[in-house]
mmCIF file of C-alpha atoms in Angstrom:
data_model
loop_
_atom_site.group_PDB
_atom_site.id
_atom_site.type_symbol
_atom_site.label_atom_id
_atom_site.label_comp_id
_atom_site.label_asym_id
_atom_site.label_seq_id
_atom_site.Cartn_x
_atom_site.Cartn_y
_atom_site.Cartn_z
ATOM 1 C CA MET J 297 28.904 102.010 3.061
ATOM 2 C CA ILE J 298 30.484 101.469 6.115
ATOM 3 C CA ARG J 299 30.773 104.243 9.179
ATOM 4 C CA LEU J 300 34.173 104.431 10.843
ATOM 5 C CA GLU J 301 32.713 105.857 14.524
ATOM 6 C CA ASP J 302 36.382 105.420 15.987
ATOM 7 C CA ARG J 303 39.484 104.008 15.747
ATOM 8 C CA ALA J 304 38.387 100.977 17.200
ATOM 9 C CA ALA J 305 35.884 100.672 14.503
ATOM 10 C CA PHE J 306 38.361 100.979 11.998
ATOM 11 C CA VAL J 307 40.609 98.203 13.214
ATOM 12 C CA ALA J 308 37.689 95.720 13.530
ATOM 13 C CA ALA J 309 36.665 96.710 9.649
ATOM 14 C CA LEU J 310 40.066 95.918 8.734
ATOM 15 C CA ALA J 311 40.467 92.516 10.881
ATOM 16 C CA ASP J 312 36.831 91.182 9.208
ATOM 17 C CA LEU J 313 37.280 91.479 5.431
ATOM 18 C CA PRO J 314 34.713 89.545 3.441
ATOM 19 C CA ALA J 315 36.008 86.653 0.995
ATOM 20 C CA PRO J 316 34.992 86.384 -2.524
ATOM 21 C CA ASP J 317 32.466 84.160 -4.113
ATOM 22 C CA ARG J 318 33.944 80.856 -4.733
ATOM 23 C CA GLU J 319 31.396 79.172 -6.573
ATOM 24 C CA ALA J 320 30.899 82.220 -8.695
ATOM 25 C CA ALA J 321 34.332 81.885 -9.295
ATOM 26 C CA GLU J 322 34.460 78.307 -10.278
ATOM 27 C CA ALA J 323 31.425 78.726 -12.295
ATOM 28 C CA ALA J 324 33.038 81.703 -14.369
ATOM 29 C CA ARG J 325 36.001 79.376 -14.644
ATOM 30 C CA GLY J 326 33.801 76.616 -16.006
ATOM 31 C CA ARG J 327 32.391 78.809 -18.425
ATOM 32 C CA GLN J 328 35.737 79.959 -19.904
ATOM 33 C CA ALA J 329 36.468 76.067 -21.029
ATOM 34 C CA ARG J 330 33.411 75.866 -22.770
ATOM 35 C CA LEU J 331 33.972 78.749 -24.703
ATOM 36 C CA THR J 332 35.171 78.875 -28.239
ATOM 37 C CA LYS J 333 38.482 79.241 -27.875
ATOM 38 C CA PRO J 334 41.578 77.054 -27.103
ATOM 39 C CA ALA J 335 41.896 76.989 -23.237
ATOM 40 C CA GLY J 336 43.755 79.904 -21.779
ATOM 41 C CA SER J 337 44.288 81.944 -25.171
ATOM 42 C CA LEU J 338 43.341 85.104 -23.901
ATOM 43 C CA GLY J 339 45.684 84.907 -21.081
ATOM 44 C CA ARG J 340 44.942 87.321 -18.709
ATOM 45 C CA LEU J 341 41.652 88.614 -19.893
ATOM 46 C CA GLU J 342 40.282 85.005 -18.405
ATOM 47 C CA ASP J 343 42.340 85.502 -15.096
ATOM 48 C CA ILE J 344 40.025 89.108 -15.373
ATOM 49 C CA ALA J 345 36.645 87.957 -15.643
ATOM 50 C CA VAL J 346 36.953 85.181 -12.953
ATOM 51 C CA PHE J 347 38.313 87.403 -10.811
ATOM 52 C CA MET J 348 35.685 89.858 -11.469
ATOM 53 C CA ALA J 349 32.862 87.075 -10.941
ATOM 54 C CA GLY J 350 34.241 85.957 -7.472
ATOM 55 C CA TRP J 351 33.586 89.406 -6.137
ATOM 56 C CA GLN J 352 30.330 90.589 -7.963
ATOM 57 C CA GLY J 353 29.076 86.720 -7.067
ATOM 58 C CA ARG J 354 27.726 85.989 -10.361
ATOM 59 C CA GLU J 355 29.115 83.659 -13.273
ATOM 60 C CA ARG J 356 28.864 86.615 -16.027
ATOM 61 C CA PRO J 357 30.158 89.710 -14.455
ATOM 62 C CA ARG J 358 29.788 93.357 -15.900
ATOM 63 C CA ALA J 359 31.547 96.504 -15.931
ATOM 64 C CA GLU J 360 28.452 98.598 -16.676
ATOM 65 C CA LEU J 361 28.616 100.963 -13.343
ATOM 66 C CA ILE J 362 32.338 102.000 -13.022
ATOM 67 C CA ARG J 363 32.569 104.288 -10.751
ATOM 68 C CA ALA J 364 35.867 106.760 -10.320
ATOM 69 C CA VAL J 365 36.464 108.980 -7.525
ATOM 70 C CA VAL J 366 39.379 111.862 -7.222
ATOM 71 C CA PHE J 367 40.309 113.163 -3.626
ATOM 72 C CA ALA J 368 41.947 116.421 -3.080
ATOM 73 C CA GLY J 369 43.861 117.574 -0.277
ATOM 74 C CA ASN J 370 46.507 120.001 0.792
ATOM 75 C CA HIS J 371 50.241 119.307 2.632
ATOM 76 C CA GLY J 372 52.024 121.125 5.200
ATOM 77 C CA VAL J 373 54.908 119.617 3.843
ATOM 78 C CA ALA J 374 54.728 121.470 0.390
ATOM 79 C CA ALA J 375 56.280 124.367 1.769
ATOM 80 C CA ARG J 376 59.221 122.615 2.196
ATOM 81 C CA GLY J 377 59.976 122.719 -1.472
ATOM 82 C CA VAL J 378 59.119 119.118 -2.420
ATOM 83 C CA SER J 379 57.162 119.714 -5.336
ATOM 84 C CA ALA J 380 57.748 121.771 -8.744
ATOM 85 C CA TYR J 381 54.722 123.470 -8.126
ATOM 86 C CA PRO J 382 53.015 125.714 -5.469
ATOM 87 C CA PRO J 383 50.340 124.121 -2.966
ATOM 88 C CA GLU J 384 47.590 126.316 -4.855
ATOM 89 C CA VAL J 385 47.394 124.245 -8.106
ATOM 90 C CA THR J 386 45.511 121.284 -6.082
ATOM 91 C CA ALA J 387 42.638 124.147 -5.621
ATOM 92 C CA GLN J 388 43.077 125.049 -9.239
ATOM 93 C CA MET J 389 42.960 121.676 -10.631
ATOM 94 C CA VAL J 390 39.710 120.513 -8.550
ATOM 95 C CA ALA J 391 37.968 123.651 -10.534
ATOM 96 C CA ASN J 392 39.563 121.908 -13.768
ATOM 97 C CA PHE J 393 38.140 118.164 -13.033
ATOM 98 C CA GLU J 394 34.766 120.227 -12.236
ATOM 99 C CA ALA J 395 35.061 121.939 -15.286
ATOM 100 C CA GLY J 396 35.917 118.644 -17.285
ATOM 101 C CA GLY J 397 38.582 120.125 -18.561
ATOM 102 C CA ALA J 398 41.765 117.384 -16.689
ATOM 103 C CA ALA J 399 42.945 114.145 -18.272
ATOM 104 C CA ILE J 400 41.002 112.192 -15.902
ATOM 105 C CA ASN J 401 37.908 113.655 -17.235
ATOM 106 C CA ALA J 402 38.711 112.638 -20.601
ATOM 107 C CA LEU J 403 39.674 109.283 -19.518
ATOM 108 C CA THR J 404 36.819 108.319 -17.611
ATOM 109 C CA ALA J 405 34.600 109.502 -20.455
ATOM 110 C CA ALA J 406 36.261 106.816 -22.553
ATOM 111 C CA CYS J 407 36.155 103.781 -20.331
ATOM 112 C CA GLY J 408 32.430 104.907 -19.397
ATOM 113 C CA ALA J 409 33.038 105.475 -15.496
ATOM 114 C CA GLU J 410 31.013 107.932 -13.391
ATOM 115 C CA LEU J 411 33.397 110.466 -12.039
ATOM 116 C CA SER J 412 33.041 112.071 -8.786
ATOM 117 C CA VAL J 413 35.559 115.034 -7.478
ATOM 118 C CA VAL J 414 35.873 114.946 -3.492
ATOM 119 C CA PRO J 415 37.907 118.236 -2.148
ATOM 120 C CA LEU J 416 39.053 117.871 1.063
ATOM 121 C CA ASP J 417 39.341 120.743 3.599
ATOM 122 C CA LEU J 418 42.061 122.263 0.887
ATOM 123 C CA ASP J 419 41.564 125.482 3.075
ATOM 124 C CA ARG J 420 43.355 123.409 6.046
ATOM 125 C CA PRO J 421 46.880 121.679 4.893
ATOM 126 C CA THR J 422 47.697 118.932 7.026
ATOM 127 C CA GLY J 423 50.421 119.223 9.527
ATOM 128 C CA ASP J 424 54.200 119.683 8.354
ATOM 129 C CA ILE J 425 55.140 115.774 8.653
ATOM 130 C CA THR J 426 58.711 116.925 9.374
ATOM 131 C CA ARG J 427 57.796 118.367 12.332
ATOM 132 C CA GLU J 428 54.314 117.504 13.828
ATOM 133 C CA PRO J 429 51.560 114.439 12.802
ATOM 134 C CA ALA J 430 49.724 115.282 9.647
ATOM 135 C CA LEU J 431 46.370 114.548 11.208
ATOM 136 C CA SER J 432 44.477 114.535 14.684
ATOM 137 C CA GLU J 433 42.301 111.293 15.275
ATOM 138 C CA ALA J 434 39.526 113.111 14.368
ATOM 139 C CA GLU J 435 40.806 114.334 11.250
ATOM 140 C CA CYS J 436 41.821 110.726 10.186
ATOM 141 C CA LEU J 437 38.316 109.381 10.634
ATOM 142 C CA ALA J 438 36.899 112.084 8.879
ATOM 143 C CA ALA J 439 38.957 111.244 5.732
ATOM 144 C CA LEU J 440 38.733 107.804 6.255
ATOM 145 C CA ASN J 441 34.429 108.356 6.650
ATOM 146 C CA ALA J 442 34.971 111.152 3.184
ATOM 147 C CA GLY J 443 36.192 107.700 1.780
ATOM 148 C CA ALA J 444 33.613 105.180 2.498
ATOM 149 C CA ALA J 445 30.706 107.600 1.738
ATOM 150 C CA SER J 446 31.906 107.623 -1.850
ATOM 151 C CA VAL J 447 31.552 104.029 -2.713
ATOM 152 C CA ALA J 448 27.805 102.869 -3.551
ATOM 153 C CA ALA J 449 26.977 99.204 -3.194
ATOM 154 C CA GLY J 450 25.892 97.645 -6.247
ATOM 155 C CA SER J 451 28.947 99.292 -8.367
ATOM 156 C CA ASP J 452 30.338 96.987 -10.875
ATOM 157 C CA LEU J 453 33.758 97.952 -10.403
ATOM 158 C CA LEU J 454 35.654 101.095 -8.534
ATOM 159 C CA PHE J 455 39.185 103.054 -8.962
ATOM 160 C CA VAL J 456 40.578 106.161 -6.996
ATOM 161 C CA GLY J 457 42.309 108.740 -7.404
ATOM 162 C CA GLU J 458 43.948 111.868 -5.989
ATOM 163 C CA MET J 459 44.990 115.182 -6.435
ATOM 164 C CA GLY J 460 47.407 117.258 -4.213
ATOM 165 C CA ILE J 461 50.622 119.152 -4.341
ATOM 166 C CA GLY J 462 53.691 117.346 -2.574
ATOM 167 C CA ASN J 463 51.422 114.295 -1.653
ATOM 168 C CA THR J 464 54.403 112.048 -3.562
ATOM 169 C CA THR J 465 56.562 112.807 -0.165
ATOM 170 C CA PRO J 466 53.753 111.354 2.526
ATOM 171 C CA ALA J 467 53.496 108.493 -0.127
ATOM 172 C CA ALA J 468 57.007 107.961 0.260
ATOM 173 C CA ALA J 469 57.402 108.095 4.057
ATOM 174 C CA LEU J 470 54.129 105.606 3.861
ATOM 175 C CA ALA J 471 55.793 103.213 1.768
ATOM 176 C CA ALA J 472 59.549 103.406 3.599
ATOM 177 C CA ARG J 473 57.859 102.988 7.191
ATOM 178 C CA VAL J 474 56.176 99.856 6.079
ATOM 179 C CA PHE J 475 58.564 98.182 3.895
ATOM 180 C CA GLY J 476 61.897 99.647 5.002
ATOM 181 C CA GLY J 477 64.798 99.989 2.970
ATOM 182 C CA GLU J 478 66.829 103.397 2.058
ATOM 183 C CA VAL J 479 64.429 106.583 1.592
ATOM 184 C CA GLY J 480 66.464 107.204 -1.729
ATOM 185 C CA GLU J 481 64.541 104.048 -2.991
ATOM 186 C CA TRP J 482 60.668 105.286 -2.721
ATOM 187 C CA VAL J 483 61.687 108.994 -3.303
ATOM 188 C CA GLY J 484 60.767 110.238 -7.080
ATOM 189 C CA ARG J 485 60.446 113.349 -9.041
ATOM 190 C CA GLY J 486 56.889 113.728 -8.612
ATOM 191 C CA THR J 487 55.397 116.683 -10.755
ATOM 192 C CA GLY J 488 58.993 117.013 -12.567
ATOM 193 C CA LEU J 489 61.542 118.057 -9.317
ATOM 194 C CA ASP J 490 65.359 118.943 -10.165
ATOM 195 C CA ASP J 491 68.241 117.027 -8.325
ATOM 196 C CA ALA J 492 67.921 119.800 -5.532
ATOM 197 C CA GLY J 493 64.069 118.779 -4.750
ATOM 198 C CA ILE J 494 64.522 115.125 -4.624
ATOM 199 C CA LEU J 495 67.199 116.152 -2.342
ATOM 200 C CA ARG J 496 65.027 118.098 0.078
ATOM 201 C CA LYS J 497 62.334 115.470 -0.171
ATOM 202 C CA ALA J 498 64.511 112.787 0.780
ATOM 203 C CA GLU J 499 65.158 114.889 3.864
ATOM 204 C CA ALA J 500 61.705 115.366 4.500
ATOM 205 C CA VAL J 501 60.911 112.007 4.133
ATOM 206 C CA THR J 502 64.354 110.972 6.654
ATOM 207 C CA ALA J 503 63.097 113.580 9.148
ATOM 208 C CA ALA J 504 59.167 112.638 9.217
ATOM 209 C CA LEU J 505 59.983 109.095 9.672
ATOM 210 C CA ALA J 506 62.430 109.747 12.377
ATOM 211 C CA LEU J 507 59.896 111.887 14.268
ATOM 212 C CA HIS J 508 56.790 109.572 13.617
ATOM 213 C CA GLY J 509 58.515 106.182 12.824
ATOM 214 C CA PRO J 510 58.012 104.548 16.518
ATOM 215 C CA TYR J 511 54.783 105.623 16.703
ATOM 216 C CA CYS J 512 53.437 104.235 13.809
ATOM 217 C CA THR J 513 51.928 101.022 15.433
ATOM 218 C CA ASP J 514 49.259 100.373 13.151
ATOM 219 C CA ALA J 515 47.631 101.423 10.291
ATOM 220 C CA PHE J 516 45.496 104.133 11.646
ATOM 221 C CA GLU J 517 48.542 105.481 13.284
ATOM 222 C CA THR J 518 50.473 105.170 10.594
ATOM 223 C CA LEU J 519 48.161 106.937 7.956
ATOM 224 C CA ARG J 520 47.071 109.544 10.453
ATOM 225 C CA LEU J 521 50.934 111.021 11.167
ATOM 226 C CA LEU J 522 52.391 110.396 7.965
ATOM 227 C CA GLY J 523 50.070 110.865 5.361
ATOM 228 C CA GLY J 524 47.047 113.122 3.843
ATOM 229 C CA ARG J 525 43.517 113.406 4.138
ATOM 230 C CA GLU J 526 43.208 112.518 0.459
ATOM 231 C CA ILE J 527 45.339 109.603 0.899
ATOM 232 C CA ALA J 528 43.020 108.709 4.237
ATOM 233 C CA ALA J 529 40.053 108.610 1.909
ATOM 234 C CA MET J 530 41.340 106.004 -0.731
ATOM 235 C CA ALA J 531 42.186 104.281 2.066
ATOM 236 C CA GLY J 532 38.600 104.267 3.420
ATOM 237 C CA ALA J 533 37.224 104.260 -0.222
ATOM 238 C CA VAL J 534 38.884 100.954 -0.555
ATOM 239 C CA LEU J 535 38.550 99.443 2.424
ATOM 240 C CA THR J 536 34.531 99.960 2.432
ATOM 241 C CA ALA J 537 34.712 98.719 -1.351
ATOM 242 C CA ARG J 538 35.645 95.246 0.046
ATOM 243 C CA HIS J 539 32.912 95.401 2.816
ATOM 244 C CA LEU J 540 30.544 95.675 -0.040
ATOM 245 C CA ARG J 541 32.334 93.209 -2.150
ATOM 246 C CA VAL J 542 33.126 96.031 -4.969
ATOM 247 C CA PRO J 543 36.223 94.999 -7.325
ATOM 248 C CA VAL J 544 38.585 97.809 -7.327
ATOM 249 C CA LEU J 545 41.368 98.921 -9.910
ATOM 250 C CA LEU J 546 44.702 100.312 -7.914
ATOM 251 C CA ASP J 547 46.029 103.084 -9.744
ATOM 252 C CA GLY J 548 49.410 104.554 -9.038
ATOM 253 C CA PHE J 549 52.447 105.356 -6.348
ATOM 254 C CA ILE J 550 50.227 107.623 -4.306
ATOM 255 C CA THR J 551 47.065 105.299 -4.149
ATOM 256 C CA CYS J 552 49.020 102.292 -3.473
ATOM 257 C CA ALA J 553 51.331 103.959 -0.788
ATOM 258 C CA ALA J 554 48.045 104.592 0.666
ATOM 259 C CA MET J 555 47.087 100.719 0.849
ATOM 260 C CA ALA J 556 50.389 99.667 2.411
ATOM 261 C CA PRO J 557 49.486 100.642 6.073
ATOM 262 C CA LEU J 558 46.664 98.415 5.677
ATOM 263 C CA PHE J 559 48.163 95.886 3.788
ATOM 264 C CA ALA J 560 50.651 95.504 6.476
ATOM 265 C CA ASP J 561 47.994 95.039 9.260
ATOM 266 C CA ASN J 562 46.180 92.410 7.005
ATOM 267 C CA LYS J 563 47.979 90.794 4.212
ATOM 268 C CA ALA J 564 44.433 89.926 2.659
ATOM 269 C CA PHE J 565 43.406 93.246 2.416
ATOM 270 C CA LEU J 566 44.396 93.482 -1.484
ATOM 271 C CA ALA J 567 42.657 90.263 -2.409
ATOM 272 C CA HIS J 568 39.959 92.406 -3.893
ATOM 273 C CA CYS J 569 42.207 94.627 -6.077
ATOM 274 C CA LEU J 570 44.080 94.472 -9.493
ATOM 275 C CA ALA J 571 46.785 96.665 -10.149
ATOM 276 C CA ALA J 572 45.731 99.012 -12.972
ATOM 277 C CA HIS J 573 49.290 100.265 -14.052
ATOM 278 C CA CYS J 574 52.928 100.414 -12.773
ATOM 279 C CA SER J 575 53.707 104.286 -13.089
ATOM 280 C CA ALA J 576 57.361 105.960 -13.533
ATOM 281 C CA GLU J 577 57.443 107.309 -10.288
ATOM 282 C CA ALA J 578 60.286 105.848 -8.043
ATOM 283 C CA GLY J 579 58.767 103.164 -5.916
ATOM 284 C CA HIS J 580 55.988 102.088 -7.546
ATOM 285 C CA ALA J 581 57.042 98.999 -8.728
ATOM 286 C CA ARG J 582 58.617 97.934 -5.484
ATOM 287 C CA LEU J 583 54.935 98.318 -3.795
ATOM 288 C CA LEU J 584 53.625 96.516 -6.435
ATOM 289 C CA ASP J 585 56.095 93.423 -5.978
ATOM 290 C CA ARG J 586 55.773 93.847 -1.897
ATOM 291 C CA PHE J 587 51.638 93.577 -2.635
ATOM 292 C CA GLY J 588 52.445 90.978 -5.006
ATOM 293 C CA LEU J 589 50.230 92.048 -7.616
ATOM 294 C CA ASP J 590 51.252 91.955 -11.354
ATOM 295 C CA PRO J 591 50.134 95.457 -13.179
ATOM 296 C CA LEU J 592 47.787 95.199 -16.306
ATOM 297 C CA LEU J 593 49.657 98.124 -17.720
ATOM 298 C CA ASN J 594 52.937 99.700 -17.787
ATOM 299 C CA LEU J 595 52.836 102.827 -20.088
ATOM 300 C CA GLY J 596 55.226 105.079 -18.380
ATOM 301 C CA MET J 597 52.536 107.006 -16.581
ATOM 302 C CA ARG J 598 52.645 109.229 -13.791
ATOM 303 C CA LEU J 599 50.192 111.679 -13.560
ATOM 304 C CA GLY J 600 47.867 110.425 -10.567
ATOM 305 C CA GLU J 601 44.146 111.384 -10.954
ATOM 306 C CA GLY J 602 43.518 107.642 -10.897
ATOM 307 C CA SER J 603 44.336 108.058 -14.922
ATOM 308 C CA GLY J 604 46.160 104.495 -15.441
ATOM 309 C CA ALA J 605 43.469 103.098 -13.642
ATOM 310 C CA ALA J 606 41.045 104.354 -16.110
ATOM 311 C CA VAL J 607 43.078 103.506 -19.089
ATOM 312 C CA ALA J 608 43.141 99.957 -17.132
ATOM 313 C CA ALA J 609 39.346 99.873 -16.918
ATOM 314 C CA GLN J 610 39.155 99.117 -20.673
ATOM 315 C CA ILE J 611 41.294 96.159 -20.480
ATOM 316 C CA VAL J 612 38.886 94.841 -17.582
ATOM 317 C CA ARG J 613 35.648 95.964 -20.064
ATOM 318 C CA SER J 614 37.410 93.945 -22.754
ATOM 319 C CA ALA J 615 37.766 90.859 -20.600
ATOM 320 C CA LEU J 616 34.464 90.812 -19.318
ATOM 321 C CA ALA J 617 32.736 91.358 -23.195
ATOM 322 C CA ALA J 618 34.672 88.310 -24.240
ATOM 323 C CA HIS J 619 33.628 86.227 -21.236
ATOM 324 C CA GLY J 620 29.993 87.036 -21.501
ATOM 325 C CA GLY J 621 29.627 87.564 -25.286
ATOM 326 C CA MET J 622 31.630 84.463 -26.779
ATOM 327 C CA ALA J 623 29.343 81.630 -27.676
ATOM 328 C CA THR J 624 30.445 77.924 -25.985
ATOM 329 C CA PHE J 625 31.038 75.424 -28.274
ATOM 330 C CA GLU J 626 27.827 73.727 -27.507
ATOM 331 C CA GLU J 627 26.049 77.209 -28.181
ATOM 332 C CA ALA J 628 28.157 77.523 -31.469
ATOM 333 C CA ALA J 629 27.733 73.639 -32.385
ATOM 334 C CA VAL J 630 31.369 73.485 -32.508
ATOM 335 C CA ALA J 631 33.030 69.736 -31.789
ATOM 336 C CA GLY J 632 36.333 69.185 -29.921
ATOM 337 C CA VAL J 633 36.261 71.362 -26.700
ATOM 338 C CA GLY J 634 39.480 73.527 -26.868
ATOM 339 C CA ALA J 635 41.062 71.438 -29.632
ATOM 340 C CA GLY J 636 43.051 74.193 -30.907
ATOM 341 C CA ILE J 637 40.372 76.187 -32.853
ATOM 342 C CA GLY J 638 41.526 79.957 -33.116
ATOM 343 C CA GLY J 639 45.235 79.216 -32.008
ATOM 344 C CA ALA J 640 47.360 81.930 -31.852
#
């Protein structure tokens, strides 16, 4: 893992990002051309295999060790009625994760992922972003490092998720601060807000941007002023994954909003990431468009927890099974490489 001793270390880690292994990616692309199928006939599955090969540094990438991490944190802004649920639900859901009773437990079991749950000072909500910074510098660094510590070298694939009542509000604030536009374009119903709740959320985001916007001078300050512990932890985990060359599946709106400040500072930041899905939460499709990422799935999901990424992990596993398990034309003694065999 990387250790972010101070803000300068975070800035340096974000500026100096490893690149994929081009030779491994080319070898994987060459293998795809020799497999017993028409060229391109497996569509995006072929692209996924090449992507994974580049980041794992092997012609035949694997998905045997998939790690999923759910970070949980509480938010001071939740007191403003920006969620349909009270803040104590965060801790209750963490207990549900730990007991194995949540959607993410079932979905990680289905895709073969190893699940970890990391609660972050649930008894200490962040500052109310309409009135004060979400986190101090020390708190932001602690959250980033909690994310960094969750990523193990040698993992084949990582995805992160979150739990935090009210966290679509700081997520909307982050997206609006990084990409601009009307606040209403980024504010959605979250856990099921009514119209009055949507208005309260939009007012909270507007107030937060007015207070902190001028001081969001880089990714660190943007995360610190507008984010939250679980949001910064996800950013720290994905940044660490990049330095360990672990490919990442990005989940929904909140996960992607956590990445937005880092992307703003370094447009190459998300090169090791695939967009797992496009959620039903307002703003997620806009974020993916700004990132230039095409989601693997669009199932109308809006749960969070890393749930969409867990479903998409099955797609990655299928891509690698075909890539590594199929015979080449030479191995199968089939003549005419790419000559229309098994066409759609």
